[in-house]
Short mmCIF file of C-alpha atoms in Angstrom, two decimals:
data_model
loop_
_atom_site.label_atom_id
_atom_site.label_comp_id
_atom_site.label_asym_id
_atom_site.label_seq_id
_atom_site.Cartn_x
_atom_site.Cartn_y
_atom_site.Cartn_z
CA UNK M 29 -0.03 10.71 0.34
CA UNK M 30 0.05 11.66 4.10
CA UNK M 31 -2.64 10.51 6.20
CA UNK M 32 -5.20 12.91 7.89
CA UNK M 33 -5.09 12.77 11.31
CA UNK M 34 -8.53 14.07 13.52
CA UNK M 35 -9.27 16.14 15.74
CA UNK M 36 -5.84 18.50 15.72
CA UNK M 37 -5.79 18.74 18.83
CA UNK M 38 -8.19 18.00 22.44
CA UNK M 39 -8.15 18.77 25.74
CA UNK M 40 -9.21 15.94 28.46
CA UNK M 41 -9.74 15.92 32.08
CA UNK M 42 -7.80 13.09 33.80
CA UNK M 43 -10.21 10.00 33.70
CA UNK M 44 -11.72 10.56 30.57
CA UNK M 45 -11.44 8.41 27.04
CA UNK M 46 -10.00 10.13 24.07
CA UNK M 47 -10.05 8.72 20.34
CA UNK M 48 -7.81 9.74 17.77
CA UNK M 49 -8.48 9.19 14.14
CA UNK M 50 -6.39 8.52 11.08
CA UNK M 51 -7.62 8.06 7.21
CA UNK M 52 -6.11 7.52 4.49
CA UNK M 53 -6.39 7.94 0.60
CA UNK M 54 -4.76 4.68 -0.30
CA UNK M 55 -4.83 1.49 0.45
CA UNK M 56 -3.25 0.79 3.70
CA UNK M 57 -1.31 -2.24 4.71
CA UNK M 58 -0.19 -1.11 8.13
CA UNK M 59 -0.48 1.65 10.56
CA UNK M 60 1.43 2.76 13.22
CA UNK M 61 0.75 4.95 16.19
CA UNK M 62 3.53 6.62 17.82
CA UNK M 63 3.70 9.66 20.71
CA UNK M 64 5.71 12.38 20.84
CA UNK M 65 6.45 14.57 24.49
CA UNK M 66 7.81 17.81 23.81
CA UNK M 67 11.59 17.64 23.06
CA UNK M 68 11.99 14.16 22.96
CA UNK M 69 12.04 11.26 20.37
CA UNK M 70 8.71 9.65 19.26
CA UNK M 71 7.65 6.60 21.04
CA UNK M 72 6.19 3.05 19.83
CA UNK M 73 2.93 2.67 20.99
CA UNK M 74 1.03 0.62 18.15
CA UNK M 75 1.12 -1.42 15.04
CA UNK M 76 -1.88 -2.74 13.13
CA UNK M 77 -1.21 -5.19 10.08
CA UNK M 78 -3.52 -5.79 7.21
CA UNK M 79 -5.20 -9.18 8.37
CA UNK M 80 -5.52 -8.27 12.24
CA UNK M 81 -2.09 -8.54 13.51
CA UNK M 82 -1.61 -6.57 16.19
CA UNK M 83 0.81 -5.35 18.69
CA UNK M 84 1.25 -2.87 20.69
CA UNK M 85 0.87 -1.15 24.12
CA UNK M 86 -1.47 -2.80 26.94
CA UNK M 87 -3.38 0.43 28.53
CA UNK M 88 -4.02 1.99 24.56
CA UNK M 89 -6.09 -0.14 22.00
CA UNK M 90 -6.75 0.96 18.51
CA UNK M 91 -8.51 -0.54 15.18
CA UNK M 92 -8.11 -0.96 11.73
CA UNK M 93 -10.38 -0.53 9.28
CA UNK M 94 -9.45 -1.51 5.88
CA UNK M 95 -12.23 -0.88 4.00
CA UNK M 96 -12.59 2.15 4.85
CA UNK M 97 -8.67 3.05 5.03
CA UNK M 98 -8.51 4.35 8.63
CA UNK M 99 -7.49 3.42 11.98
CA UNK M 100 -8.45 4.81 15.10
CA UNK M 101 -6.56 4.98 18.64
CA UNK M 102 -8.38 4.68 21.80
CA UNK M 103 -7.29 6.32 24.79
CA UNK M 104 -9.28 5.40 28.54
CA UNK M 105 -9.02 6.46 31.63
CA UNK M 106 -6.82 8.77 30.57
CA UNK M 107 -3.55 9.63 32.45
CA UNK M 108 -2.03 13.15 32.76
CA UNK M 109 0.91 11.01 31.40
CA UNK M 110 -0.69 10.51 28.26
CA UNK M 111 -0.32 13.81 27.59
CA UNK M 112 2.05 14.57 24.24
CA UNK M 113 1.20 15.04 20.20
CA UNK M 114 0.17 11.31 18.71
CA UNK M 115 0.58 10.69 15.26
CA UNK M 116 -0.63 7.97 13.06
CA UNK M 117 2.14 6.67 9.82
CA UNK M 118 1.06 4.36 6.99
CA UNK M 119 3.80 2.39 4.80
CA UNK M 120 5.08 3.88 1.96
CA UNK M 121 4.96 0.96 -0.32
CA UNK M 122 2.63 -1.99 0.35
CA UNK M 123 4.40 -3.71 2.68
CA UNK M 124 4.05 -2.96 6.55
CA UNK M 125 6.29 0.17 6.88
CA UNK M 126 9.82 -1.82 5.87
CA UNK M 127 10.20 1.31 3.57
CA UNK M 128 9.59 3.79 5.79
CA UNK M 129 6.53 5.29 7.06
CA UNK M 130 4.36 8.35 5.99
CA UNK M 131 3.04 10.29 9.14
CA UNK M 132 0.30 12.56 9.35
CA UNK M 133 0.49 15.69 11.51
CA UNK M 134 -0.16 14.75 14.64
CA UNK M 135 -2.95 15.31 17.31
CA UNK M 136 -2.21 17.37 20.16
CA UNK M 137 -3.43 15.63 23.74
CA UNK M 138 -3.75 17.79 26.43
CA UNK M 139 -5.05 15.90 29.99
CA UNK M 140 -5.73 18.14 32.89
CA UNK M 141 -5.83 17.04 36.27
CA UNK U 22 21.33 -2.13 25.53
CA UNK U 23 21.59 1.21 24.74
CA UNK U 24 18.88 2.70 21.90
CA UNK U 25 19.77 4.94 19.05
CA UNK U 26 21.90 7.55 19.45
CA UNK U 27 22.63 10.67 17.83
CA UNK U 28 25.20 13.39 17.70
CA UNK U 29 24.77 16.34 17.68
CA UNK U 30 22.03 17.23 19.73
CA UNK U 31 22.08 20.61 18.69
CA UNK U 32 23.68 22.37 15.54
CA UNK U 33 24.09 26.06 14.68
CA UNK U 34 25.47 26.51 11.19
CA UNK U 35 25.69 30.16 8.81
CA UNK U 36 23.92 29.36 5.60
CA UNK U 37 25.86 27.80 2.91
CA UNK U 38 28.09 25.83 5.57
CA UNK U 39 27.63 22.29 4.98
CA UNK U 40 26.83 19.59 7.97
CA UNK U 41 27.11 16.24 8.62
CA UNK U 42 24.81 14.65 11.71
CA UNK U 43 25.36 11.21 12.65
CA UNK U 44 23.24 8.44 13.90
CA UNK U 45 23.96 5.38 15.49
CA UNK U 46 21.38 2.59 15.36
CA UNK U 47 20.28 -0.30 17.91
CA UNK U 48 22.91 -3.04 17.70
CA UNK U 49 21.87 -5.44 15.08
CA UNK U 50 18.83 -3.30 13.76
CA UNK U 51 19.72 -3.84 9.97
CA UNK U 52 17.32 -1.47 9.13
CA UNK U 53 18.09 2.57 9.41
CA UNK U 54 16.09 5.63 8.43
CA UNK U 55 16.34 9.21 8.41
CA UNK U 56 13.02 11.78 8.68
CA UNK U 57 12.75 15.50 8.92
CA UNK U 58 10.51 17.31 11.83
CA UNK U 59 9.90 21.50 10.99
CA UNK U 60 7.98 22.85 13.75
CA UNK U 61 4.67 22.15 14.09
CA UNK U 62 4.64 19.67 11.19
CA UNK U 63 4.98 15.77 11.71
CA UNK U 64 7.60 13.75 10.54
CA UNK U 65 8.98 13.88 6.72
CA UNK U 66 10.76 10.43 5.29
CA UNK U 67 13.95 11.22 4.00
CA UNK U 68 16.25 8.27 3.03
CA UNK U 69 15.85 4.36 4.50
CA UNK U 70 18.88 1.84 4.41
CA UNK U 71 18.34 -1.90 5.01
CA UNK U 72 21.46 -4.23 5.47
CA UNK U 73 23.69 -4.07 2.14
CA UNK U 74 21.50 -2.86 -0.21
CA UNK U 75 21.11 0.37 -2.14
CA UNK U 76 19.32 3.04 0.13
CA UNK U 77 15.81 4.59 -1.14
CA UNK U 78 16.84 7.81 -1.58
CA UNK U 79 13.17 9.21 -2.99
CA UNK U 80 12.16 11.67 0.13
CA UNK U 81 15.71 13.38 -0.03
CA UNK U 82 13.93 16.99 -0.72
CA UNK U 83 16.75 18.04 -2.86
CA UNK U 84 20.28 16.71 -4.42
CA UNK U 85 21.76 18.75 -1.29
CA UNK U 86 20.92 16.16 1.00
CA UNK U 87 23.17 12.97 1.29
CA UNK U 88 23.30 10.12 3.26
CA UNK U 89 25.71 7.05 3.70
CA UNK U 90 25.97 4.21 6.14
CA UNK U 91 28.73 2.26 6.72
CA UNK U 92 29.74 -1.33 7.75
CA UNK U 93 26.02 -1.37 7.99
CA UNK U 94 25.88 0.25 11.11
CA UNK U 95 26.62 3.92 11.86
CA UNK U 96 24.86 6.56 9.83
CA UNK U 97 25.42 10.12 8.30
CA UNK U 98 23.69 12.26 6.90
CA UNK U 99 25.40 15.16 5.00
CA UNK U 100 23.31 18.74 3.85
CA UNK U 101 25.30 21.12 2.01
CA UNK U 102 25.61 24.72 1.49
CA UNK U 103 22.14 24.39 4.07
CA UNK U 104 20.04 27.00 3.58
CA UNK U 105 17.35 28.30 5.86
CA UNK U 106 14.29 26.05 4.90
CA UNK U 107 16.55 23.03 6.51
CA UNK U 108 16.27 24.17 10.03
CA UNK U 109 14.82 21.57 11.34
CA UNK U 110 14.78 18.88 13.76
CA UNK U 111 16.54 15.47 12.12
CA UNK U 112 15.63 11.86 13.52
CA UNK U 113 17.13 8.37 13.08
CA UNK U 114 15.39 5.29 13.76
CA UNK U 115 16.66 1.70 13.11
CA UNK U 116 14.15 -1.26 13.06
CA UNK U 117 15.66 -5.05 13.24
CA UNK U 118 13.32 -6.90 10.77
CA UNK U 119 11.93 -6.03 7.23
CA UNK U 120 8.12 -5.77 6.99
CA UNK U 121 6.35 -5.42 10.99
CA UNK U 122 8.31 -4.31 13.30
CA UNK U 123 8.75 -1.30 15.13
CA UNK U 124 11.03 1.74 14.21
CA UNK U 125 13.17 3.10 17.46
CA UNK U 126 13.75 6.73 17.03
CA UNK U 127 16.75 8.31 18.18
CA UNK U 128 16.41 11.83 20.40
CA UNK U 129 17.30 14.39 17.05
CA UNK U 130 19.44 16.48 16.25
CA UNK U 131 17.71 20.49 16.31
CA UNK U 132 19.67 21.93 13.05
CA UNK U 133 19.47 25.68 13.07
CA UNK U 134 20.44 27.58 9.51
CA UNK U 135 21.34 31.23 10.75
#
């Protein structure tokens, strides 16, 4: 099941925070956030392990909610470099992604100067 | 060291032509997957190798679709007679541990099924 991703897409001014949601309908042992620029490869920014583990990028936080099966991504003082599509993948088994990962569709991010 | 590569960058092929794309992961990442980006869409699993053992083949979207890796290393991925639903944009990544750790994607390879 692919994980919804919210809102599809924003548009920032530079400075401002930005938080991008992702939910899913199963149980989730991991999630990872990655960004995508336009053309290029998608880029590690975050992994969040059942339990708390964390690791990931030091300007971008994000949380993990198991309970409720959804992470979020926080974005502040946002950079026009931050710019790009951000999407959100769960494991497809129950481990922490080993297997592969399901991705949702992506948000777009937009910053204007 | 040098990240995942792949080759080609870009590929125009006739429908029904088969193709074979090629990725080559991080030294020492023992772990290798293969997704699928259509425009506009985010990324579909397709196959995932780790070290010797057999590769999950479950997101292959049809028995058209083939992959292989060899020596544990380089990949391929083979689609024949391609038809135009596989345009696409194919990425490699290669992760060195089971279970946390990040996947490094390679840069794609933009298939185009004329």
């Amino acid at each position: 099941q692919q994980p919804v991703q919210s809102p599809q897409a924003v548009i920032l001014r530079e400075g401002e925070d930005a938080v991008i949601n992702c939910s899913s309908s199963k149980a989730l042992y991991s999630v990872h956030w990655y960004r995508q620029k336009h053309g290029e490869a998608p880029v590690f920014l975050m992994i969040l392990l059942k339990g708390g583990e964390q690791k990931g990028h030091e300007k971008i936080s994000a949380s993990f909610n198991e309970k409720k099966q959804q992470s979020s991504l926080y974005l502040t003082a946002s950079q026009l470099s931050y710019s790009g599509t951000y999407f959100c993948g769960t494991g497809r088994g129950s481990g922490g992604g080993a297997d592969g990962l399901t991705f949702g569709k992506g948000t777009h991010l937009i910053i204007q100067p | 060291g040098a990240g995942v590569s792949q080759s080609p960058s870009n590929k125009v092929t006739e429908k029904g032509k088969d193709v074979e794309l090629r990725c080559d992961p991080i030294s020492g990442h023992t772990a290798l997957y293969w997704y699928r980006q259509s425009l506009g869409q985010g990324l579909e699993f397709l196959i995932y190798f780790q070290g010797n053992s057999a590769p999950d083949k479950s997101g292959l979207p049809s028995d058209r679709f083939s992959a292989e890796r060899t020596g544990g290393s380089v990949s391929t991925l083979t689609i024949q007679r391609t038809q135009q639903e596989d345009s696409a944009v194919y990425l490699c990544a290669s992760s060195p541990l089971r279970g946390k750790d990040t996947q490094y994607f390679g840069p794609g390879t933009r298939l185009t099924v004329l």
